[in-house]
């Protein structure tokens, strides 16, 4: 039997509930506490008479609002949901503790190791894998994941090994083991790790945050799962997507892009999936869509958040099963492509608003990158400006133009709402209109940007320091929440406890119950 108790937060309320169970001599099997005002209890089934006495007693506890029976505990649902997801993954996944003992393993991994799942739990993974010093790696308590060639049952695989760090309530982090994943088939091709740097050479940066994004992109480029790249308009999402394609094993295959925001729904569906002869009009010819044209390569879905709900459903089916139907045809088409999507920093907000499917969001968000805006990369602004000036001079056939100190200062202090694209256009225009060979601050014509354009800017006149801190904290949480929709993920990102972040989100009204999109 399971109960859900809705209550207002009060010190000692859990003790009052537990005291009633103790007085009734009820064996408690489990308890969960939700900081949003929920207490969940799990105990053996009671006779009707005992149960009818228990419920009124709990309701009389101060601050208790409601008590009702529920079919399952939140943790039980999460457990079965996780187990179902893990069991259906085609790639082997193995979780190990700090000693290298197998803790969790999915069906694909058990098949790879050649033993039943229930007999593998507790075994040392090193007895099945050779070619990598797993025990020594765990002893170092590593912070960064690694890609390593390993041998399993006399076949070579390339495995990704990710360390697990658990955050405590005080913000401290403890090493808890690792998760290993590898391809379901032996990989006989040479592993590309650390050999794809040239594909990212066009991404110029001196910013530590963006360098980290590029480093993550180099790793993700070698994987075959969908990739979601988020960032403001003009930050270079498509350039990063192309680099990921060029650094992948699909580099010699097509890279095709479709702008979901620029095409009407029916046109976008035809462009993406194609249509049969006579399906659009009496004399319309058969057309092959972008997915088929890019067979073996990569398809970029630009501004995927602008895709209609109906088209989202068809895309989701393709991502899950690898098949689709052309418009006006019944026969299914199977094609092997990698899908990369780009979106501005509001895709999860569209999920909450009900205009973007939640299941599609999580299907696309297997691997994710977030490109920081140019205003957060001040040093990059000048670096990129000099690069674009050089390109403009070559294009215009004129001698090289230099930036004056005042022009550099103007470029660094400007907010660049249009990001890198705006900077490139501005430099080309400035060089085109310049008479001399030195670009001064007055030669860089820019529209004025109000402080409101900075998403972290707050007005601090006539408010206390405490209120200013609260406003800034709220702004930071609102900005990060779409990229870290789980409070546990957000807590790890901010170095805070899960409870502290959950309370802050509730106080600021962030992440309210979203409207469910239509199936």
Coordinates of C-alpha atoms in Angstrom, one line a residue:
X1 CA 0.0 0.0 0.0
X2 CA 1.2 3.5 -0.9
X3 CA 0.1 6.9 0.3
X4 CA 0.7 10.4 -0.9
X5 CA 0.5 13.1 1.8
X6 CA 0.2 16.7 0.7
X7 CA 1.4 19.1 3.3
X8 CA 2.9 22.5 4.1
X9 CA 6.5 22.4 5.1
X10 CA 6.9 22.2 8.9
X11 CA 9.8 21.0 11.1
X12 CA 8.9 17.6 12.6
X13 CA 6.0 16.8 10.3
X14 CA 7.7 13.6 9.1
X15 CA 8.3 12.5 12.7
X16 CA 4.6 13.0 13.5
X17 CA 3.7 10.7 10.5
X18 CA 6.2 8.1 11.5
X19 CA 4.9 8.1 15.1
X20 CA 1.4 7.2 14.0
X21 CA 2.8 4.3 11.9
X22 CA 4.8 3.2 14.9
X23 CA 1.7 3.4 17.2
X24 CA -0.2 1.3 14.7
X25 CA 2.7 -1.2 14.5
X26 CA 2.9 -0.7 10.7
X27 CA 6.1 -2.0 9.0
X28 CA 7.3 0.9 6.9
X29 CA 9.0 -0.3 3.7
X30 CA 9.9 3.0 2.2
X31 CA 9.5 6.8 2.5
X32 CA 10.2 9.6 -0.1
X33 CA 10.0 13.3 0.6
X34 CA 9.4 15.9 -2.2
X35 CA 10.5 19.4 -1.2
X36 CA 7.5 20.7 -3.0
X37 CA 5.2 19.5 -0.2
X38 CA 4.7 15.8 -0.7
X39 CA 5.5 12.8 1.6
X40 CA 5.2 9.3 0.1
X41 CA 4.8 6.1 2.2
X42 CA 5.1 2.5 1.3
X43 CA 3.9 -0.2 3.7
X44 CA 2.1 -3.6 3.6
X45 CA -1.5 -3.8 2.7
X46 CA -3.8 -3.1 5.7
X47 CA -7.2 -4.5 6.6
X48 CA -10.0 -2.1 5.8
X49 CA -10.7 -1.4 9.5
X50 CA -7.0 -0.6 10.2
X51 CA -6.8 1.6 7.1
X52 CA -10.0 3.5 8.0
X53 CA -8.4 4.4 11.4
X54 CA -5.1 5.4 9.9
X55 CA -6.2 7.9 7.3
X56 CA -8.1 10.3 9.8
X57 CA -5.1 10.3 12.2
X58 CA -2.8 11.4 9.4
X59 CA -5.2 14.1 8.3
X60 CA -5.4 15.5 11.8
X61 CA -1.6 16.2 11.8
X62 CA -1.0 20.0 11.7
X63 CA -0.1 21.3 8.2
X64 CA -1.4 18.1 6.4
X65 CA -3.6 19.2 3.6
X66 CA -4.6 15.8 2.0
X67 CA -3.9 12.1 2.1
X68 CA -4.7 9.6 -0.7
X69 CA -3.6 6.2 -1.9
X70 CA -1.4 6.0 -5.0
X71 CA -0.5 3.0 -7.2
X72 CA 3.3 3.5 -7.0
X73 CA 6.0 5.5 -5.4
X74 CA 7.8 8.1 -7.5
X75 CA 11.1 6.2 -7.1
X76 CA 9.4 3.0 -8.3
X77 CA 8.2 4.7 -11.5
X78 CA 11.7 6.2 -12.0
X79 CA 13.3 2.8 -11.5
X80 CA 11.0 1.0 -14.0
X81 CA 11.3 3.9 -16.4
X82 CA 15.1 3.8 -16.2
X83 CA 15.2 0.0 -16.5
X84 CA 12.9 0.1 -19.5
X85 CA 15.0 2.7 -21.2
X86 CA 18.3 0.9 -20.4
X87 CA 17.0 -2.4 -21.6
X88 CA 16.0 -1.0 -25.0
X89 CA 19.2 0.8 -25.8
X90 CA 21.0 -1.0 -28.7
X91 CA 24.5 -0.2 -27.3
X92 CA 26.0 -2.0 -24.3
X93 CA 25.9 0.1 -21.1
X94 CA 27.6 -1.0 -17.9
X95 CA 27.8 0.9 -14.6
X96 CA 30.6 -0.1 -12.2
X97 CA 31.4 1.0 -8.6
X98 CA 34.7 2.5 -7.5
X99 CA 36.3 -1.0 -7.3
X100 CA 35.3 -1.9 -10.8
X101 CA 32.4 -4.3 -9.8
X102 CA 29.4 -4.4 -12.1
X103 CA 26.4 -2.6 -10.6
X104 CA 24.0 -2.1 -13.5
X105 CA 24.1 -3.7 -16.9
X106 CA 21.7 -3.7 -19.8
X107 CA 20.7 -6.6 -22.1
X108 CA 23.0 -5.6 -24.9
X109 CA 26.0 -5.5 -22.5
X110 CA 25.1 -8.9 -21.0
X111 CA 24.9 -10.4 -24.4
X112 CA 28.3 -8.9 -25.3
X113 CA 29.9 -10.3 -22.1
X114 CA 28.2 -13.7 -22.8
X115 CA 26.5 -14.2 -19.4
X116 CA 23.0 -13.6 -17.9
X117 CA 22.4 -10.2 -16.3
X118 CA 21.6 -11.6 -12.8
X119 CA 24.9 -13.5 -12.7
X120 CA 27.1 -10.5 -13.7
X121 CA 26.1 -8.2 -10.9
X122 CA 29.1 -7.9 -8.5
X123 CA 31.6 -9.4 -10.9
X124 CA 34.7 -7.4 -11.7
X125 CA 34.4 -5.9 -15.2
X126 CA 38.2 -6.3 -15.7
X127 CA 37.9 -10.0 -16.0
X128 CA 35.8 -9.5 -19.2
X129 CA 37.8 -6.6 -20.7
X130 CA 41.4 -6.4 -21.7
X131 CA 43.5 -3.7 -23.3
X132 CA 42.8 -0.9 -20.7
X133 CA 43.9 -0.6 -17.1
X134 CA 40.4 -0.1 -15.6
X135 CA 41.4 -0.6 -12.0
X136 CA 44.3 1.9 -12.2
X137 CA 42.0 4.4 -13.9
X138 CA 39.4 4.1 -11.2
X139 CA 42.1 4.5 -8.5
X140 CA 43.0 7.9 -9.9
X141 CA 39.4 9.1 -9.4
X142 CA 39.4 10.8 -12.8
X143 CA 37.3 13.9 -13.6
X144 CA 37.2 13.5 -17.5
X145 CA 35.8 10.7 -19.6
X146 CA 38.1 8.7 -21.9
X147 CA 37.8 6.9 -25.2
X148 CA 39.8 3.6 -25.2
X149 CA 40.2 0.6 -27.4
X150 CA 39.2 -2.5 -25.5
X151 CA 39.1 -6.3 -26.3
X152 CA 35.9 -8.3 -25.4
X153 CA 35.7 -11.9 -26.4
X154 CA 38.6 -11.5 -28.7
X155 CA 37.0 -8.6 -30.6
X156 CA 38.1 -5.0 -30.5
X157 CA 35.7 -2.3 -29.5
X158 CA 36.0 1.4 -28.8
X159 CA 34.5 2.3 -25.5
X160 CA 33.6 5.6 -23.8
X161 CA 34.2 5.5 -20.0
X162 CA 32.6 8.3 -18.0
X163 CA 33.4 8.9 -14.3
X164 CA 30.5 9.3 -11.9
X165 CA 30.7 12.1 -9.3
X166 CA 27.9 12.5 -6.8
X167 CA 27.2 15.9 -5.2
X168 CA 26.5 16.1 -1.5
X169 CA 24.2 18.5 0.3
X170 CA 27.1 20.7 1.2
X171 CA 28.2 21.0 -2.4
X172 CA 31.1 18.5 -2.0
X173 CA 31.5 15.8 -4.7
X174 CA 32.4 12.1 -4.2
X175 CA 33.7 9.7 -6.7
X176 CA 31.2 6.8 -7.2
X177 CA 32.5 4.8 -10.1
X178 CA 31.9 4.9 -13.8
X179 CA 29.7 4.1 -16.8
X180 CA 31.0 2.3 -19.8
X181 CA 29.4 2.3 -23.2
X182 CA 30.6 0.9 -26.5
X183 CA 29.4 0.0 -30.0
X184 CA 27.3 -3.1 -30.5
X185 CA 29.6 -4.2 -33.3
X186 CA 33.4 -4.4 -33.3
X187 CA 35.0 -1.3 -34.8
X188 CA 37.7 -2.2 -37.2
X189 CA 38.3 1.4 -38.4
X190 CA 40.9 3.5 -36.8
X191 CA 39.5 5.5 -33.9
X192 CA 39.4 9.2 -34.7
X193 CA 39.8 10.6 -31.2
X194 CA 42.4 13.4 -31.1
X195 CA 42.7 13.3 -34.9
X196 CA 39.8 15.5 -35.8
X197 CA 41.1 18.8 -34.6
X198 CA 41.5 20.2 -38.1
X199 CA 37.7 20.0 -38.7
X200 CA 37.3 22.6 -35.9
X201 CA 40.1 25.0 -37.1
X202 CA 37.5 27.5 -38.4
X203 CA 36.1 27.9 -34.9
X204 CA 38.4 30.7 -33.6
X205 CA 38.3 31.3 -29.9
X206 CA 40.4 32.3 -26.9
X207 CA 37.5 31.8 -24.5
X208 CA 37.8 28.9 -22.0
X209 CA 34.0 28.2 -22.0
X210 CA 33.9 27.9 -25.8
X211 CA 37.1 25.9 -25.9
X212 CA 35.3 23.4 -23.6
X213 CA 32.4 23.3 -26.0
X214 CA 34.7 22.6 -28.9
X215 CA 36.5 19.8 -26.9
X216 CA 33.1 18.2 -26.2
X217 CA 32.1 18.6 -29.8
X218 CA 35.2 16.7 -30.9
X219 CA 34.2 13.8 -28.8
X220 CA 30.6 13.9 -29.8
X221 CA 31.5 14.1 -33.5
X222 CA 32.7 10.5 -33.3
X223 CA 29.4 9.2 -31.9
X224 CA 26.4 8.4 -34.0
X225 CA 23.6 9.6 -31.8
X226 CA 21.5 12.7 -32.5
X227 CA 23.1 16.0 -31.5
X228 CA 21.4 19.1 -30.3
X229 CA 23.3 22.4 -30.6
X230 CA 21.7 25.4 -28.8
X231 CA 22.6 29.0 -28.8
X232 CA 21.5 32.5 -29.7
X233 CA 21.1 33.5 -33.3
X234 CA 24.4 34.1 -35.2
X235 CA 26.7 32.3 -32.7
X236 CA 27.9 29.8 -35.3
X237 CA 25.7 26.7 -34.6
X238 CA 25.7 25.6 -38.2
X239 CA 29.5 26.0 -38.5
X240 CA 29.9 23.8 -35.4
X241 CA 27.5 21.2 -36.9
X242 CA 29.6 21.1 -40.1
X243 CA 32.7 20.6 -38.1
X244 CA 31.1 17.7 -36.2
X245 CA 30.2 16.1 -39.6
X246 CA 33.7 16.6 -41.0
X247 CA 35.3 15.1 -37.9
X248 CA 33.0 12.0 -38.0
X249 CA 33.2 8.7 -39.9
X250 CA 30.5 10.2 -42.2
X251 CA 32.8 13.0 -43.5
X252 CA 33.0 11.6 -47.0
X253 CA 29.2 11.4 -47.2
X254 CA 26.7 14.4 -47.8
X255 CA 26.0 17.1 -45.3
X256 CA 22.6 18.6 -46.1
X257 CA 20.7 21.3 -44.1
X258 CA 17.0 22.3 -44.0
X259 CA 15.8 25.4 -42.3
X260 CA 12.6 24.5 -40.5
X261 CA 11.7 28.1 -39.9
X262 CA 11.9 29.2 -43.5
X263 CA 9.5 26.7 -45.0
X264 CA 5.7 26.1 -44.6
X265 CA 4.7 22.9 -43.0
X266 CA 3.7 21.0 -46.1
X267 CA 6.8 22.2 -48.0
X268 CA 9.1 21.3 -45.1
X269 CA 7.7 17.7 -45.0
X270 CA 8.2 17.3 -48.7
X271 CA 11.8 18.7 -48.5
X272 CA 12.6 16.4 -45.6
X273 CA 10.9 13.2 -46.5
X274 CA 10.1 13.6 -50.2
X275 CA 6.8 12.8 -52.0
X276 CA 5.5 10.3 -54.5
X277 CA 4.5 10.9 -58.1
X278 CA 1.1 12.7 -58.3
X279 CA 0.8 13.2 -54.5
X280 CA 1.0 17.0 -54.6
X281 CA -0.7 17.6 -57.9
X282 CA -1.9 15.6 -60.9
X283 CA 1.4 16.0 -62.7
X284 CA 3.8 16.3 -59.9
X285 CA 6.9 14.1 -60.2
X286 CA 8.4 11.9 -57.5
X287 CA 10.8 13.7 -55.3
X288 CA 13.6 12.4 -53.0
X289 CA 13.8 14.1 -49.7
X290 CA 16.8 15.4 -47.9
X291 CA 17.0 12.4 -45.7
X292 CA 17.4 10.1 -48.7
X293 CA 19.8 12.5 -50.4
X294 CA 22.1 12.5 -47.4
X295 CA 22.1 8.7 -47.1
X296 CA 25.2 7.7 -45.0
X297 CA 25.9 11.3 -44.1
X298 CA 24.4 14.0 -41.9
X299 CA 21.2 16.0 -42.0
X300 CA 21.1 19.4 -40.2
X301 CA 17.7 20.5 -39.0
X302 CA 18.1 24.3 -38.4
X303 CA 15.7 26.0 -36.1
X304 CA 14.0 22.7 -35.2
X305 CA 11.9 24.4 -32.6
X306 CA 9.9 26.0 -35.5
X307 CA 8.8 22.6 -36.8
X308 CA 5.1 21.9 -36.5
X309 CA 3.7 19.3 -34.1
X310 CA 2.6 17.0 -37.0
X311 CA 6.0 17.1 -38.6
X312 CA 7.6 16.5 -35.2
X313 CA 5.7 13.2 -34.8
X314 CA 7.0 12.0 -38.2
X315 CA 10.5 13.0 -37.3
X316 CA 10.3 11.2 -33.9
X317 CA 9.2 8.0 -35.6
X318 CA 12.2 8.2 -38.0
X319 CA 14.6 8.8 -35.2
X320 CA 13.2 5.8 -33.2
X321 CA 12.9 3.3 -36.1
X322 CA 15.0 4.7 -38.9
X323 CA 12.1 4.5 -41.4
X324 CA 9.6 7.0 -42.9
X325 CA 7.0 7.3 -45.7
X326 CA 7.1 9.7 -48.5
X327 CA 4.1 11.9 -48.9
X328 CA 1.4 10.0 -50.9
X329 CA 3.2 6.6 -50.5
X330 CA 2.5 3.6 -48.3
X331 CA 5.9 1.9 -48.7
X332 CA 8.4 2.6 -45.9
X333 CA 11.8 3.9 -46.7
X334 CA 14.8 3.0 -44.5
X335 CA 17.9 5.3 -44.5
X336 CA 21.0 5.7 -42.4
X337 CA 21.8 9.3 -41.5
X338 CA 22.9 11.2 -38.4
X339 CA 20.6 14.0 -37.4
X340 CA 22.0 17.2 -35.9
X341 CA 19.5 19.9 -34.8
X342 CA 20.0 23.5 -33.9
X343 CA 17.8 25.7 -31.8
X344 CA 17.9 29.0 -29.9
X345 CA 18.1 28.9 -26.1
X346 CA 14.4 28.3 -25.7
X347 CA 13.7 24.8 -26.9
X348 CA 12.7 23.5 -23.5
X349 CA 10.5 26.5 -23.0
X350 CA 8.6 25.4 -26.1
X351 CA 8.2 22.0 -24.5
X352 CA 6.7 23.6 -21.4
X353 CA 4.4 25.7 -23.6
X354 CA 3.2 22.6 -25.4
X355 CA 4.5 23.6 -28.9
X356 CA 7.3 21.1 -29.0
X357 CA 7.0 17.4 -28.1
X358 CA 8.6 16.4 -24.9
X359 CA 9.5 12.9 -26.2
X360 CA 11.1 14.4 -29.3
X361 CA 13.1 16.9 -27.1
X362 CA 14.6 14.1 -25.1
X363 CA 15.2 12.0 -28.3
X364 CA 17.1 14.9 -29.9
X365 CA 18.9 15.8 -26.6
X366 CA 20.9 12.6 -26.4
X367 CA 24.1 14.7 -27.0
X368 CA 23.9 18.5 -26.4
X369 CA 26.1 21.5 -26.9
X370 CA 25.4 25.1 -25.9
X371 CA 27.4 27.8 -27.7
X372 CA 28.0 30.9 -25.6
X373 CA 27.0 34.3 -27.0
X374 CA 29.7 36.7 -28.2
X375 CA 29.1 39.1 -25.3
X376 CA 30.4 36.4 -23.0
X377 CA 33.5 36.0 -25.1
X378 CA 34.9 39.5 -25.1
X379 CA 38.4 38.5 -26.3
X380 CA 36.9 36.5 -29.2
X381 CA 35.2 39.7 -30.5
X382 CA 38.5 41.3 -31.4
X383 CA 40.1 38.0 -32.6
X384 CA 37.1 37.4 -34.9
X385 CA 37.0 41.0 -36.0
X386 CA 40.6 40.9 -37.2
X387 CA 39.8 37.6 -39.0
X388 CA 36.8 39.0 -40.8
X389 CA 38.7 42.2 -41.7
X390 CA 41.4 40.1 -43.4
X391 CA 38.7 38.1 -45.3
X392 CA 37.0 41.4 -46.3
X393 CA 40.3 42.9 -47.6
X394 CA 40.9 39.8 -49.7
X395 CA 37.4 39.8 -51.1
X396 CA 37.6 43.6 -51.9
X397 CA 41.2 43.4 -53.3
X398 CA 42.6 46.0 -51.0
X399 CA 45.5 46.3 -48.7
X400 CA 45.1 44.9 -45.1
X401 CA 43.2 47.2 -42.7
X402 CA 44.3 47.4 -39.1
X403 CA 42.1 48.0 -36.0
X404 CA 43.0 51.0 -33.8
X405 CA 42.9 50.6 -30.0
X406 CA 39.7 52.7 -29.8
X407 CA 38.1 50.4 -32.4
X408 CA 39.1 47.3 -30.4
X409 CA 37.7 48.8 -27.2
X410 CA 34.4 49.6 -29.0
X411 CA 34.2 46.0 -30.4
X412 CA 34.9 44.5 -26.9
X413 CA 32.4 46.6 -25.0
X414 CA 29.5 46.2 -27.5
X415 CA 26.9 43.6 -26.6
X416 CA 26.6 42.1 -30.1
X417 CA 22.9 40.9 -30.1
X418 CA 23.5 39.4 -33.5
X419 CA 26.6 37.6 -32.3
X420 CA 29.3 36.5 -34.8
X421 CA 27.1 36.9 -37.8
X422 CA 26.5 40.6 -36.9
X423 CA 30.2 41.1 -36.3
X424 CA 31.1 39.6 -39.7
X425 CA 28.6 41.8 -41.5
X426 CA 29.8 44.9 -39.5
X427 CA 33.4 44.4 -40.3
X428 CA 32.7 43.9 -44.0
X429 CA 30.6 47.0 -44.2
X430 CA 33.2 49.0 -42.2
X431 CA 36.1 47.9 -44.5
X432 CA 34.0 48.6 -47.6
X433 CA 33.4 52.2 -46.5
X434 CA 36.9 52.9 -45.2
X435 CA 39.2 55.4 -47.0
X436 CA 42.4 54.7 -45.1
X437 CA 44.1 51.6 -43.7
X438 CA 43.2 52.0 -40.0
X439 CA 39.8 51.3 -38.7
X440 CA 38.9 53.8 -35.9
X441 CA 36.0 53.5 -33.4
X442 CA 33.9 56.0 -35.4
X443 CA 34.3 53.8 -38.5
X444 CA 32.5 50.9 -36.8
X445 CA 28.9 51.8 -37.3
X446 CA 26.7 50.0 -34.7
X447 CA 23.2 50.4 -33.5
X448 CA 23.0 51.3 -29.8
X449 CA 22.0 48.4 -27.5
X450 CA 20.2 49.0 -24.3
X451 CA 21.4 47.3 -21.1
X452 CA 18.2 45.2 -21.2
X453 CA 19.6 43.3 -24.2
X454 CA 22.0 41.6 -21.7
X455 CA 20.0 38.7 -20.2
X456 CA 22.0 38.9 -17.0
X457 CA 21.6 42.7 -16.7
X458 CA 19.3 44.0 -13.9
X459 CA 18.2 47.5 -13.0
X460 CA 19.6 48.3 -9.5
X461 CA 18.3 51.8 -8.9
X462 CA 16.0 52.2 -5.8
X463 CA 16.4 48.6 -4.6
X464 CA 18.3 46.9 -1.8
X465 CA 21.3 44.7 -2.3
X466 CA 19.3 41.7 -1.2
X467 CA 16.6 42.4 -3.8
X468 CA 19.3 42.9 -6.5
X469 CA 20.9 39.6 -5.6
X470 CA 17.5 37.8 -5.7
X471 CA 16.8 39.3 -9.2
X472 CA 20.2 38.3 -10.5
X473 CA 19.9 34.8 -9.0
X474 CA 16.4 34.5 -10.6
X475 CA 17.8 35.6 -14.0
X476 CA 20.7 33.1 -13.8
X477 CA 18.3 30.2 -13.0
X478 CA 15.8 31.2 -15.7
X479 CA 18.7 31.2 -18.2
X480 CA 20.2 27.9 -17.2
X481 CA 16.9 25.9 -16.6
X482 CA 16.2 25.2 -20.3
X483 CA 19.6 23.5 -20.6
X484 CA 19.3 21.7 -17.2
X485 CA 15.6 20.9 -16.8
X486 CA 16.3 18.4 -14.1
X487 CA 16.9 20.0 -10.7
X488 CA 19.6 17.5 -10.0
X489 CA 21.4 18.4 -13.2
X490 CA 21.0 22.1 -12.4
X491 CA 22.3 21.5 -8.9
X492 CA 25.4 19.8 -10.2
X493 CA 25.9 22.7 -12.7
X494 CA 25.7 25.3 -10.0
X495 CA 27.5 23.3 -7.3
X496 CA 24.5 23.4 -4.9
X497 CA 22.4 20.8 -3.2
X498 CA 19.4 19.4 -5.0
X499 CA 17.1 20.7 -2.2
X500 CA 18.5 24.2 -2.4
X501 CA 18.0 24.5 -6.1
X502 CA 14.5 22.9 -5.9
X503 CA 13.5 25.5 -3.3
X504 CA 14.9 28.4 -5.4
X505 CA 13.1 27.3 -8.5
X506 CA 9.9 27.1 -6.5
X507 CA 10.4 30.5 -4.9
X508 CA 11.0 32.1 -8.3
X509 CA 8.2 30.2 -10.1
X510 CA 10.6 28.6 -12.6
X511 CA 9.8 25.3 -14.2
X512 CA 6.0 25.2 -13.5
X513 CA 3.9 22.4 -14.7
X514 CA 4.1 22.4 -18.5
X515 CA 1.2 22.0 -20.9
X516 CA 1.3 18.6 -22.5
X517 CA 1.6 18.7 -26.2
X518 CA -0.8 16.7 -28.3
X519 CA 0.3 13.2 -29.2

